[in-house]
XYZ file of C-alpha atoms in Angstrom:
719
model
C -107.125 -55.621 70.460
C -110.710 -53.666 69.779
C -110.812 -50.553 68.150
C -112.918 -47.355 68.630
C -115.387 -46.551 66.165
C -113.101 -43.591 64.552
C -110.221 -43.414 62.799
C -107.358 -42.365 65.437
C -105.275 -40.877 62.631
C -108.008 -38.395 61.400
C -108.878 -37.417 64.622
C -105.068 -36.924 65.882
C -104.962 -34.492 62.736
C -107.795 -32.823 63.424
C -107.167 -31.970 67.072
C -103.636 -30.576 66.206
C -104.909 -28.125 63.921
C -107.838 -27.246 66.444
C -110.456 -27.730 64.029
C -113.580 -28.634 65.861
C -115.937 -28.920 62.816
C -113.589 -31.827 61.575
C -113.466 -33.317 64.949
C -117.143 -33.344 65.327
C -117.742 -34.818 61.553
C -115.042 -37.805 62.357
C -116.451 -38.811 65.498
C -119.844 -38.788 64.153
C -123.255 -38.225 65.242
C -125.560 -41.377 64.100
C -124.293 -44.059 66.390
C -123.815 -43.188 70.175
C -120.136 -44.050 71.287
C -119.676 -46.851 73.980
C -117.007 -46.896 76.536
C -114.116 -47.677 74.393
C -114.982 -45.017 72.136
C -115.663 -42.554 74.832
C -112.107 -43.336 76.537
C -109.890 -43.548 73.181
C -111.372 -40.336 72.186
C -109.938 -38.870 75.719
C -106.728 -40.609 75.193
C -106.073 -39.424 71.502
C -106.592 -35.963 72.989
C -104.418 -36.431 75.488
C -101.394 -37.812 73.409
C -101.583 -35.133 70.867
C -101.120 -32.559 73.237
C -103.878 -29.699 71.774
C -104.573 -28.567 74.955
C -101.652 -27.024 75.636
C -101.417 -23.418 73.354
C -97.552 -22.555 73.604
C -97.662 -19.272 72.282
C -100.509 -16.606 73.783
C -103.305 -16.544 71.180
C -106.932 -15.296 71.650
C -107.733 -17.328 68.435
C -106.274 -20.671 69.495
C -107.955 -20.545 72.823
C -111.025 -20.467 71.152
C -110.784 -23.250 69.091
C -109.242 -25.165 71.635
C -112.699 -24.450 73.615
C -114.763 -25.465 70.770
C -112.963 -28.861 70.363
C -113.077 -29.281 74.205
C -116.741 -28.888 74.166
C -117.487 -31.201 71.205
C -115.434 -33.531 72.896
C -117.061 -33.181 75.981
C -120.538 -33.506 74.320
C -119.170 -37.036 72.685
C -118.425 -38.520 75.936
C -121.215 -37.458 77.717
C -122.791 -40.402 79.909
C -119.252 -41.844 80.488
C -118.328 -40.734 83.782
C -114.903 -42.114 83.515
C -114.360 -40.143 80.591
C -115.355 -37.023 81.514
C -113.093 -37.293 84.739
C -110.254 -38.107 82.492
C -110.961 -35.261 80.149
C -111.523 -32.852 83.108
C -108.270 -33.841 84.864
C -106.125 -33.310 81.676
C -107.593 -30.025 81.022
C -106.416 -29.158 84.468
C -102.902 -30.513 83.567
C -102.923 -28.607 80.294
C -103.497 -25.338 82.216
C -100.714 -25.884 84.719
C -98.086 -26.718 81.765
C -98.999 -24.094 79.558
C -98.499 -21.163 82.484
C -94.996 -22.507 82.453
C -94.814 -22.400 78.457
C -96.000 -18.968 78.691
C -93.788 -17.720 81.827
C -90.645 -18.780 79.661
C -91.632 -16.690 76.347
C -92.366 -13.887 79.041
C -89.097 -14.604 80.274
C -87.425 -14.802 77.114
C -88.877 -11.003 76.102
C -87.474 -9.769 79.411
C -83.753 -10.686 78.667
C -81.247 -8.204 78.126
C -79.967 -9.854 75.108
C -83.602 -9.776 73.838
C -83.131 -5.757 72.916
C -80.038 -6.965 70.732
C -80.886 -7.348 67.099
C -81.985 -10.970 66.317
C -79.272 -11.976 63.951
C -76.787 -11.038 67.447
C -78.925 -13.279 69.319
C -78.801 -16.230 67.419
C -75.040 -15.995 66.920
C -74.048 -15.368 70.328
C -76.116 -18.879 71.609
C -74.101 -20.361 68.667
C -70.758 -18.929 69.583
C -71.624 -19.186 73.659
C -72.217 -23.340 72.414
C -69.100 -23.737 70.782
C -66.848 -21.975 74.069
C -68.684 -24.152 76.515
C -67.774 -27.014 74.377
C -64.046 -25.826 74.101
C -64.409 -25.166 77.818
C -65.095 -28.630 78.860
C -62.612 -30.527 76.513
C -59.805 -27.851 77.992
C -60.597 -29.171 81.562
C -60.800 -32.608 80.427
C -57.226 -32.164 79.473
C -56.412 -30.425 82.745
C -57.737 -32.984 84.721
C -56.614 -36.193 82.755
C -54.507 -38.098 85.029
C -51.321 -38.943 84.059
C -51.332 -42.630 84.430
C -54.968 -43.113 83.065
C -57.825 -44.657 85.382
C -57.735 -47.870 86.929
C -60.744 -49.421 84.948
C -62.307 -47.830 81.651
C -65.760 -48.377 82.890
C -66.580 -44.659 82.273
C -65.710 -42.382 79.345
C -63.879 -39.402 80.286
C -65.091 -37.111 82.633
C -64.977 -33.227 84.097
C -64.468 -33.105 88.220
C -67.610 -30.853 89.583
C -66.966 -29.602 93.143
C -70.966 -28.609 93.249
C -72.356 -32.106 92.006
C -70.982 -35.556 90.497
C -68.377 -35.169 87.567
C -70.145 -34.317 84.271
C -69.538 -36.440 81.177
C -67.102 -34.842 78.547
C -69.598 -36.118 75.642
C -72.639 -35.345 78.028
C -71.482 -31.722 77.742
C -70.758 -31.932 74.150
C -73.735 -33.375 73.035
C -76.177 -31.326 75.138
C -74.309 -28.205 74.273
C -75.363 -29.074 70.822
C -79.027 -30.076 71.352
C -79.169 -26.508 73.239
C -78.119 -25.046 70.286
C -80.676 -26.346 68.022
C -83.281 -25.948 70.572
C -82.578 -22.033 70.842
C -82.371 -21.854 67.035
C -85.561 -23.307 66.810
C -87.420 -21.565 69.450
C -86.033 -18.343 67.716
C -87.074 -19.477 64.888
C -90.729 -19.976 65.718
C -90.570 -16.391 67.170
C -89.626 -15.036 64.327
C -90.966 -17.051 61.770
C -87.499 -17.872 59.867
C -89.166 -21.207 59.092
C -89.523 -21.438 54.805
C -92.991 -21.893 53.755
C -92.215 -23.924 51.067
C -89.663 -26.549 52.412
C -90.023 -26.043 56.062
C -86.460 -25.160 56.351
C -85.146 -22.821 58.934
C -83.445 -19.746 57.182
C -81.442 -18.171 60.038
C -79.542 -14.113 59.591
C -75.892 -13.801 58.179
C -72.911 -14.331 60.538
C -72.416 -11.185 62.905
C -69.702 -10.860 65.377
C -70.302 -11.373 69.050
C -68.269 -9.893 71.945
C -67.888 -11.795 75.354
C -70.070 -9.848 77.014
C -72.979 -10.655 74.537
C -71.791 -14.540 74.516
C -72.399 -14.098 78.385
C -75.889 -12.698 78.372
C -76.626 -15.845 75.908
C -76.076 -18.102 78.675
C -79.606 -17.094 80.150
C -81.186 -17.907 76.662
C -79.277 -21.181 77.312
C -81.109 -21.739 80.716
C -84.355 -20.889 79.514
C -83.787 -23.429 76.238
C -83.034 -25.924 78.954
C -86.502 -25.477 80.557
C -88.243 -25.304 77.617
C -86.661 -28.801 76.794
C -87.640 -30.105 80.221
C -91.351 -28.782 80.134
C -91.737 -30.258 76.844
C -90.260 -33.802 78.077
C -92.394 -33.785 81.391
C -95.564 -32.694 79.412
C -95.051 -35.820 77.165
C -94.465 -38.007 80.067
C -97.509 -36.843 81.574
C -99.586 -37.400 78.413
C -97.960 -40.925 77.150
C -97.035 -42.362 80.751
C -99.698 -41.013 83.180
C -97.149 -39.087 85.124
C -98.776 -36.572 87.468
C -97.974 -32.541 87.010
C -98.582 -29.965 90.076
C -97.724 -26.492 91.117
C -96.428 -26.093 94.811
C -94.829 -23.594 96.861
C -91.340 -24.509 97.597
C -88.455 -23.253 99.873
C -85.288 -23.915 97.658
C -81.477 -23.279 98.517
C -79.020 -22.143 96.155
C -75.156 -22.646 96.218
C -74.686 -18.597 95.678
C -77.554 -17.808 98.456
C -77.354 -18.838 101.867
C -81.071 -18.094 102.646
C -83.920 -20.497 101.481
C -86.018 -18.355 98.268
C -89.818 -19.475 98.067
C -90.415 -20.473 94.443
C -93.679 -21.250 92.692
C -92.636 -24.658 91.200
C -94.358 -27.034 88.681
C -93.121 -30.223 89.508
C -93.538 -33.551 87.392
C -93.904 -37.444 88.356
C -90.411 -39.469 88.179
C -89.538 -41.015 85.215
C -90.624 -44.861 84.481
C -88.094 -47.625 84.187
C -88.693 -47.384 80.185
C -86.975 -44.086 79.851
C -83.940 -45.622 81.839
C -84.112 -49.133 79.574
C -83.775 -46.689 76.261
C -81.423 -44.563 77.565
C -78.915 -47.674 78.818
C -79.966 -49.580 75.161
C -78.645 -46.198 73.292
C -75.370 -45.941 75.740
C -74.481 -49.661 75.183
C -74.864 -49.089 71.238
C -72.449 -46.028 71.119
C -70.232 -48.145 74.114
C -69.905 -50.960 71.621
C -69.364 -48.391 68.658
C -66.271 -46.740 70.773
C -64.680 -50.011 71.724
C -64.872 -51.625 68.138
C -63.349 -48.177 67.231
C -60.451 -48.437 69.807
C -60.033 -52.330 68.966
C -59.444 -51.401 65.514
C -57.055 -48.600 66.177
C -55.008 -50.605 68.413
C -54.700 -53.388 66.503
C -54.082 -52.063 63.155
C -52.572 -48.494 64.155
C -52.081 -47.918 60.550
C -55.128 -48.590 59.031
C -55.781 -45.108 58.028
C -53.343 -45.084 55.026
C -55.775 -47.756 53.479
C -58.847 -45.226 53.734
C -59.751 -43.899 50.436
C -59.749 -40.162 49.584
C -62.363 -37.973 47.547
C -62.330 -38.055 44.068
C -60.836 -41.512 44.268
C -62.189 -43.026 40.621
C -62.535 -46.405 42.477
C -64.516 -44.933 45.626
C -67.923 -46.600 45.869
C -70.613 -46.357 48.771
C -69.389 -48.172 52.053
C -68.151 -51.820 51.521
C -65.619 -54.314 52.300
C -62.339 -52.168 51.676
C -64.341 -49.157 50.499
C -64.132 -46.885 53.708
C -63.114 -43.327 53.782
C -62.696 -43.301 58.075
C -62.214 -45.847 60.532
C -65.513 -44.604 62.316
C -67.347 -45.607 59.193
C -66.008 -48.906 58.905
C -66.736 -49.680 62.418
C -70.157 -48.552 61.873
C -70.513 -50.693 58.663
C -69.749 -53.440 60.479
C -72.035 -52.801 63.495
C -74.798 -51.788 61.481
C -74.596 -55.131 59.283
C -73.328 -57.749 61.519
C -75.045 -56.828 64.651
C -78.162 -55.029 63.652
C -78.515 -56.775 60.485
C -79.246 -53.530 58.274
C -79.051 -54.316 54.365
C -75.807 -52.454 54.203
C -74.912 -53.944 50.983
C -78.195 -53.149 48.950
C -78.726 -50.046 47.052
C -82.155 -50.036 47.402
C -83.490 -46.774 48.673
C -84.821 -48.057 52.045
C -85.151 -45.041 54.207
C -86.205 -41.807 53.197
C -85.458 -42.601 49.522
C -81.744 -43.599 49.872
C -79.691 -46.655 50.806
C -78.919 -47.354 54.304
C -75.302 -46.888 53.464
C -75.655 -43.619 51.829
C -76.685 -42.277 55.032
C -73.797 -43.942 56.569
C -71.198 -42.419 53.683
C -73.412 -39.059 54.098
C -72.699 -38.695 57.691
C -68.959 -40.476 57.525
C -68.512 -37.204 55.194
C -69.476 -34.541 57.391
C -67.700 -36.388 60.451
C -64.435 -36.360 58.278
C -64.336 -33.528 56.120
C -66.835 -30.964 57.726
C -66.230 -31.458 61.167
C -62.398 -31.976 61.114
C -58.854 -30.847 59.093
C -57.673 -32.633 56.334
C -54.947 -33.860 58.950
C -57.865 -35.326 61.316
C -57.873 -32.474 63.784
C -61.280 -31.498 65.275
C -62.419 -28.425 64.348
C -63.879 -26.704 67.557
C -65.356 -23.305 65.867
C -68.570 -22.657 64.103
C -68.237 -23.493 60.284
C -69.660 -21.990 57.582
C -70.094 -23.897 54.115
C -71.780 -23.209 51.135
C -74.276 -25.503 49.878
C -72.387 -26.427 46.827
C -69.333 -27.082 48.784
C -71.153 -30.019 50.729
C -72.997 -31.109 47.467
C -69.837 -31.569 45.591
C -68.343 -33.207 48.620
C -70.719 -35.516 48.987
C -70.785 -36.592 45.313
C -66.496 -36.546 45.619
C -67.103 -39.481 48.095
C -68.778 -41.473 45.898
C -72.418 -40.406 45.920
C -74.667 -40.166 43.199
C -75.805 -36.924 42.235
C -79.541 -37.403 43.455
C -78.449 -39.133 46.864
C -76.242 -36.226 47.428
C -79.247 -33.707 47.024
C -81.870 -36.124 49.109
C -79.211 -36.335 51.833
C -78.917 -32.434 51.924
C -82.116 -32.182 52.693
C -82.795 -34.312 54.823
C -79.793 -33.370 56.803
C -81.039 -29.587 56.394
C -82.517 -28.349 60.329
C -86.424 -27.782 59.461
C -89.415 -27.700 61.380
C -89.429 -31.171 63.401
C -85.971 -31.517 63.500
C -84.654 -32.668 66.920
C -80.973 -32.031 67.005
C -77.804 -30.620 65.254
C -76.920 -34.059 65.137
C -79.138 -35.947 62.713
C -79.743 -32.736 60.822
C -76.689 -31.226 61.417
C -76.656 -28.142 58.782
C -78.509 -24.567 59.289
C -79.690 -22.658 56.172
C -78.205 -18.776 56.218
C -79.657 -16.247 54.130
C -78.111 -16.501 50.916
C -77.924 -19.978 50.903
C -74.413 -20.848 52.950
C -75.130 -23.247 55.713
C -74.203 -23.063 59.296
C -72.536 -26.271 60.580
C -72.000 -26.757 64.555
C -68.378 -28.373 63.902
C -68.141 -28.501 67.751
C -70.955 -31.053 68.234
C -69.145 -33.558 65.725
C -66.299 -33.918 67.827
C -67.121 -37.384 68.624
C -70.215 -38.378 66.729
C -71.320 -42.344 66.855
C -72.317 -42.907 63.196
C -73.755 -46.025 64.140
C -76.495 -44.636 66.294
C -76.914 -41.326 64.116
C -77.932 -44.089 61.060
C -80.184 -45.963 63.379
C -82.106 -42.800 64.470
C -82.715 -41.638 60.995
C -84.002 -45.387 60.313
C -86.560 -45.244 63.624
C -87.219 -42.009 62.281
C -88.487 -42.271 58.894
C -89.870 -45.858 60.108
C -88.076 -47.306 57.561
C -89.854 -51.172 56.432
C -86.749 -53.436 56.162
C -88.525 -56.537 56.027
C -85.207 -58.679 55.269
C -83.648 -57.317 58.433
C -85.930 -59.905 59.941
C -85.017 -62.986 58.065
C -81.245 -62.239 58.254
C -81.691 -61.642 62.044
C -83.766 -65.090 62.031
C -81.196 -66.961 60.463
C -78.111 -65.691 62.277
C -80.266 -66.251 65.388
C -80.732 -70.145 64.792
C -76.948 -70.446 63.918
C -75.931 -69.213 67.250
C -77.850 -72.290 68.883
C -76.440 -74.575 66.129
C -73.274 -73.758 67.112
C -73.690 -75.747 70.436
C -75.288 -78.397 68.354
C -78.855 -77.674 69.888
C -81.486 -78.755 67.345
C -83.235 -75.396 66.327
C -86.309 -75.176 63.926
C -88.799 -72.843 62.691
C -92.356 -73.759 63.052
C -95.070 -72.433 61.557
C -98.139 -74.226 61.924
C -102.070 -73.446 62.240
C -104.722 -73.150 64.644
C -108.286 -73.526 64.115
C -107.506 -72.288 60.588
C -105.262 -69.404 61.463
C -101.528 -69.559 60.699
C -98.997 -68.667 63.516
C -95.538 -68.860 63.360
C -92.121 -69.421 65.984
C -89.173 -68.020 64.789
C -86.685 -70.356 66.556
C -87.816 -73.376 69.090
C -84.953 -74.722 70.289
C -84.813 -78.167 72.707
C -81.924 -78.025 75.206
C -82.125 -80.231 77.970
C -85.292 -81.164 78.429
C -86.318 -77.424 78.013
C -88.153 -76.053 75.066
C -87.443 -72.888 74.368
C -89.324 -70.446 72.010
C -87.993 -67.544 70.704
C -89.469 -64.573 68.667
C -86.906 -62.051 66.967
C -87.187 -58.509 66.778
C -85.664 -55.973 64.974
C -87.428 -52.719 66.305
C -85.391 -49.330 65.932
C -84.767 -47.575 69.315
C -87.133 -44.686 70.723
C -83.829 -42.263 71.297
C -85.317 -40.808 74.134
C -88.565 -39.638 72.399
C -91.369 -40.566 74.846
C -94.026 -40.854 72.105
C -91.690 -43.403 70.185
C -90.920 -44.858 73.534
C -94.506 -45.554 74.171
C -95.393 -46.909 70.857
C -92.036 -49.221 71.757
C -93.669 -50.279 74.978
C -97.063 -51.376 73.422
C -94.859 -53.663 70.590
C -93.005 -55.095 73.507
C -96.018 -55.658 75.587
C -97.438 -57.179 72.092
C -94.346 -59.573 71.322
C -94.043 -60.508 75.170
C -98.169 -61.901 74.582
C -97.170 -63.554 70.838
C -94.899 -65.759 72.972
C -97.599 -66.651 75.609
C -99.674 -67.731 72.705
C -97.098 -69.872 71.107
C -96.499 -71.499 74.706
C -100.104 -72.135 75.035
C -100.677 -73.495 71.636
C -97.950 -75.765 72.252
C -98.620 -77.014 75.834
C -102.541 -77.928 74.139
C -101.117 -79.923 71.141
C -97.708 -80.848 71.562
C -97.389 -82.553 68.184
C -97.090 -79.259 66.919
C -93.409 -79.742 68.569
C -92.953 -83.247 67.528
C -93.907 -82.880 63.780
C -90.970 -80.113 64.134
C -88.291 -82.568 65.503
C -89.397 -85.694 65.374
C -91.900 -88.352 67.790
C -88.969 -88.641 70.475
C -88.621 -85.507 71.408
C -89.434 -85.002 75.265
C -89.058 -81.635 77.217
C -90.433 -80.845 81.044
C -90.508 -77.153 80.945
C -91.381 -74.259 78.503
C -90.045 -70.971 78.503
C -90.130 -67.993 75.656
C -87.616 -65.270 74.701
C -88.196 -62.237 73.069
C -84.848 -61.705 71.377
C -84.003 -57.770 70.094
C -81.310 -57.203 67.570
C -80.727 -53.920 69.633
C -79.282 -54.052 73.177
C -82.992 -54.267 74.824
C -81.993 -56.983 77.625
C -84.975 -56.456 80.362
C -85.040 -60.017 82.093
C -88.597 -61.072 83.029
C -91.283 -59.404 80.846
C -94.502 -60.480 82.308
C -95.297 -61.449 86.312
C -95.631 -65.119 86.710
C -94.500 -66.077 82.887
C -91.131 -67.591 81.882
C -91.182 -65.182 79.344
C -88.076 -62.826 78.919
C -86.430 -60.160 76.649
C -82.725 -60.275 75.568
C -80.689 -59.175 72.979
C -78.762 -60.792 70.144
C -75.026 -59.136 71.307
C -75.427 -60.652 74.964
C -76.785 -63.687 73.145
C -73.308 -63.914 71.084
C -71.080 -63.266 73.996
C -72.713 -66.045 75.949
C -72.762 -68.545 73.226
C -69.568 -67.628 71.619
C -67.409 -66.311 74.266
C -68.957 -66.964 77.733
C -67.069 -64.513 79.609
C -67.290 -60.546 80.721
C -63.994 -58.895 79.800
C -62.938 -56.052 81.831
C -59.951 -54.139 80.182
C -57.475 -51.189 81.057
C -55.765 -50.326 78.601
C -52.313 -47.987 79.384
C -50.920 -45.954 76.431
C -47.018 -45.478 77.257
C -45.048 -42.686 76.326
C -43.835 -44.183 73.147
C -47.295 -44.453 71.523
C -47.576 -48.518 72.745
C -50.997 -49.339 74.246
C -50.526 -52.095 76.975
C -54.080 -53.865 78.186
C -54.732 -55.594 81.378
C -57.548 -57.730 81.167
C -59.655 -59.898 83.400
C -62.334 -62.301 82.021
C -65.399 -63.724 84.337
C -67.329 -66.544 83.215
C -70.634 -66.697 82.396
C -70.912 -70.390 82.854
C -70.449 -72.429 85.742
C -68.533 -75.106 83.909
C -66.561 -75.492 80.741
C -69.555 -75.414 78.389
C -72.870 -73.622 78.932
C -75.959 -75.173 79.975
C -79.456 -74.382 80.028
C -79.099 -73.301 83.455
C -76.439 -70.836 82.827
C -78.810 -69.487 80.255
C -81.828 -68.961 82.220
C -79.973 -67.583 84.865
C -78.762 -65.084 82.279
C -82.044 -64.284 80.740
C -83.364 -63.587 83.972
C -81.029 -61.109 84.993
C -78.977 -59.776 81.961
C -75.363 -59.691 82.845
C -74.917 -56.385 80.603
C -78.010 -54.642 81.999
C -76.906 -55.293 85.403
C -73.607 -53.548 85.007
C -75.440 -50.420 82.934
C -78.063 -49.811 85.709
C -75.236 -49.317 88.362
C -75.289 -46.435 90.115
C -78.547 -44.981 88.007
C -80.754 -42.955 90.421
C -83.490 -40.630 89.859
C -82.564 -37.271 90.527
C -83.917 -33.384 89.851
C -82.756 -30.365 88.215
C -84.811 -27.242 89.163
C -85.122 -24.755 86.127
C -86.183 -21.231 86.420
C -88.987 -20.285 84.198
C -89.848 -16.515 85.377
C -89.154 -14.599 88.632
C -89.516 -16.762 91.558
C -91.042 -19.489 89.337
C -89.382 -22.575 87.664
C -90.147 -26.464 87.178
C -88.625 -29.603 88.523
C -88.706 -32.866 86.211
C -87.177 -35.794 87.695
C -84.499 -37.639 85.367
C -82.493 -40.675 85.674
C -78.715 -39.724 86.720
C -75.423 -41.523 87.259
C -74.068 -41.646 90.929
C -69.927 -42.021 91.109
C -69.658 -46.194 91.466
C -66.277 -47.882 92.153
C -64.645 -50.494 89.905
C -65.488 -53.400 92.939
C -69.331 -52.230 92.736
C -69.279 -53.695 89.068
C -67.550 -56.731 89.855
C -69.704 -57.443 92.453
C -72.665 -56.515 90.249
C -71.394 -58.896 87.726
C -71.438 -61.617 90.398
C -68.020 -61.632 91.941
C -67.624 -62.187 95.558
C -66.857 -58.788 97.788
C -63.430 -60.043 98.616
C -62.722 -61.430 94.916
C -63.936 -58.143 93.679
C -61.103 -56.533 95.836
C -58.515 -58.594 94.885
C -59.174 -57.875 91.469
C -59.221 -54.183 91.780
C -55.762 -54.506 93.003
C -54.581 -56.470 90.436
C -55.312 -53.485 88.056
C -53.934 -50.947 90.597
C -50.816 -53.252 90.781
C -50.577 -52.988 86.876
C -50.778 -49.213 86.711
C -48.344 -49.175 89.544
C -46.072 -51.638 87.624
C -45.916 -49.015 84.517
C -45.637 -46.119 86.422
C -42.320 -47.672 87.430
C -41.179 -49.034 84.059
C -41.775 -45.886 82.446
C -40.086 -43.544 85.253
C -36.860 -46.411 84.894
C -36.705 -45.565 81.339
C -33.836 -43.424 79.941
C -33.947 -43.820 76.380
C -36.585 -44.891 73.701
C -34.910 -48.267 73.566
C -35.026 -48.965 76.543
C -38.814 -47.752 76.402
C -39.612 -49.949 73.637
C -38.711 -52.764 75.873
C -40.623 -51.993 78.604
């Protein structure tokens, strides 16, 4: 890929600081730019987002104007680049006005007249109360017999719209609390200069009236979050943004109200794919955890306790919770992280130290000693957490680093990755309600991605495992290294299957986790990986002897297909129009080769605590053994992705930013789906899908009947 005649990273840093002199020096004057230079310069200006000044600042406005003049002078003579710059500055003006509206509204809120410590703790307590209310509603609405099919996690009935995910409420409230803390931190300069850590006032009591006032603070925080995401979507994915007058209807107001609305363009399919990949990771963790508890109900007795002299970092037979055991297995065996190593790969910590740290937070900060979730905000001393981490096997220096990395600071995204907030006096706020059901494997992977850890051995272990899957079917598979015109190339796995040559490129990349700048880079890597496979195909078609040297002179094939195989659940099907190159993932590949089925389960817990599971299995193969045609059908339209996409539509929420002003950013949402819809998506005919659903319904009815007939514990045990 061609590179511009300037250092992109240096230019980015100068633009972020609005340092016009530095920008001019980096761009240089000695050599005239070409079209690539001009377009790249504007693209870098757009991506860094420096054209928007979030907080009104006359000095910043002047410095921004100087930067724009320097860039405009650099790109003169290139109409396309000048047009792009003008469009971007117009978009920035629209977005900036909404930031200022939010800040103006913030100052006008009744709660803003209260002391700052009251504002902070009202927001925190409001978030805790929202989570407790969601859990109460879930318990009140929990059906006595359980759901027919467990395709979705628990939801709360919503009279004014689609049902709401309980976990979504928990995570959303946790994210909003973190956003408010950051917003107030910038407003009142609470970020410590030396460390960047946020230091909030000591806890104060707040009454219900103040907590209700804080709800508006939460609303503005959601608007701020949406505005940040919309602006990123414009800069990184070319989304549109426009301001328009719209008549909006509200449930509590009979007549339409005219609003000035800033509306962003819709999300791309990349955002949905990222969301579904993270969702699949979480579902795998939850399913494995449920399976462990079902098959080994007394396994908790084997988990080690703090201050056990035999306790080391996570490893076989050395866990402090079921969640840690399940996360360790998933990170090691599915995502191929170096869990056994003590090398400090990620942010000067071993991966397993990250896991042990978050397992400690989940088990001993967010729960009581008997395992009951704590649904109130917890105040801990820094010493208490530091010593607690050491009590579960962390070295002193690792405990110090973990605590440093998990303390909320400038640039922190949420209270899941960085759950501790410093208070004056060096105590720590821990938002325990947000850690009601943390997915430890996802949190650890988020940190791996955040630190951009270079885990080279991950790729080697992954490639060995992939070749092993093909070898299970006795298929010839080779890793091929070769040269073309003196340049070295390689193919991670080449497979001959029924006169089809399959070329596999293995990629072990961290997921973007909803962060659009990272998603943009991920998409670039995705395209690069597909072109890498296309290059292999081109080389092998031009010189078949490369393949014959690896497999032998008698090998024959009629077709060549490529597959970019991800360790993370990133399976999108065809990658490039017109090319037989597909995106697939390791967990789907293992299910296809080893099991060959999609299992649908409906567990039913009886009154005596026992769980009975009704299971239906759907074959992924047409016959008793997989064929290359089965595999190509699965590559073209991955089953796991089809299931995850059912009911996903683009919707839009209106966020009020000030009186008669607001913004709309479309997002992917979930519509209610029936079990039959999902079964038909997997591939069942409509009649067969209805028959399977009836089988599950009959199972639940039978369990209801048997439980109703039980009159004593012995009868119930026989049931």
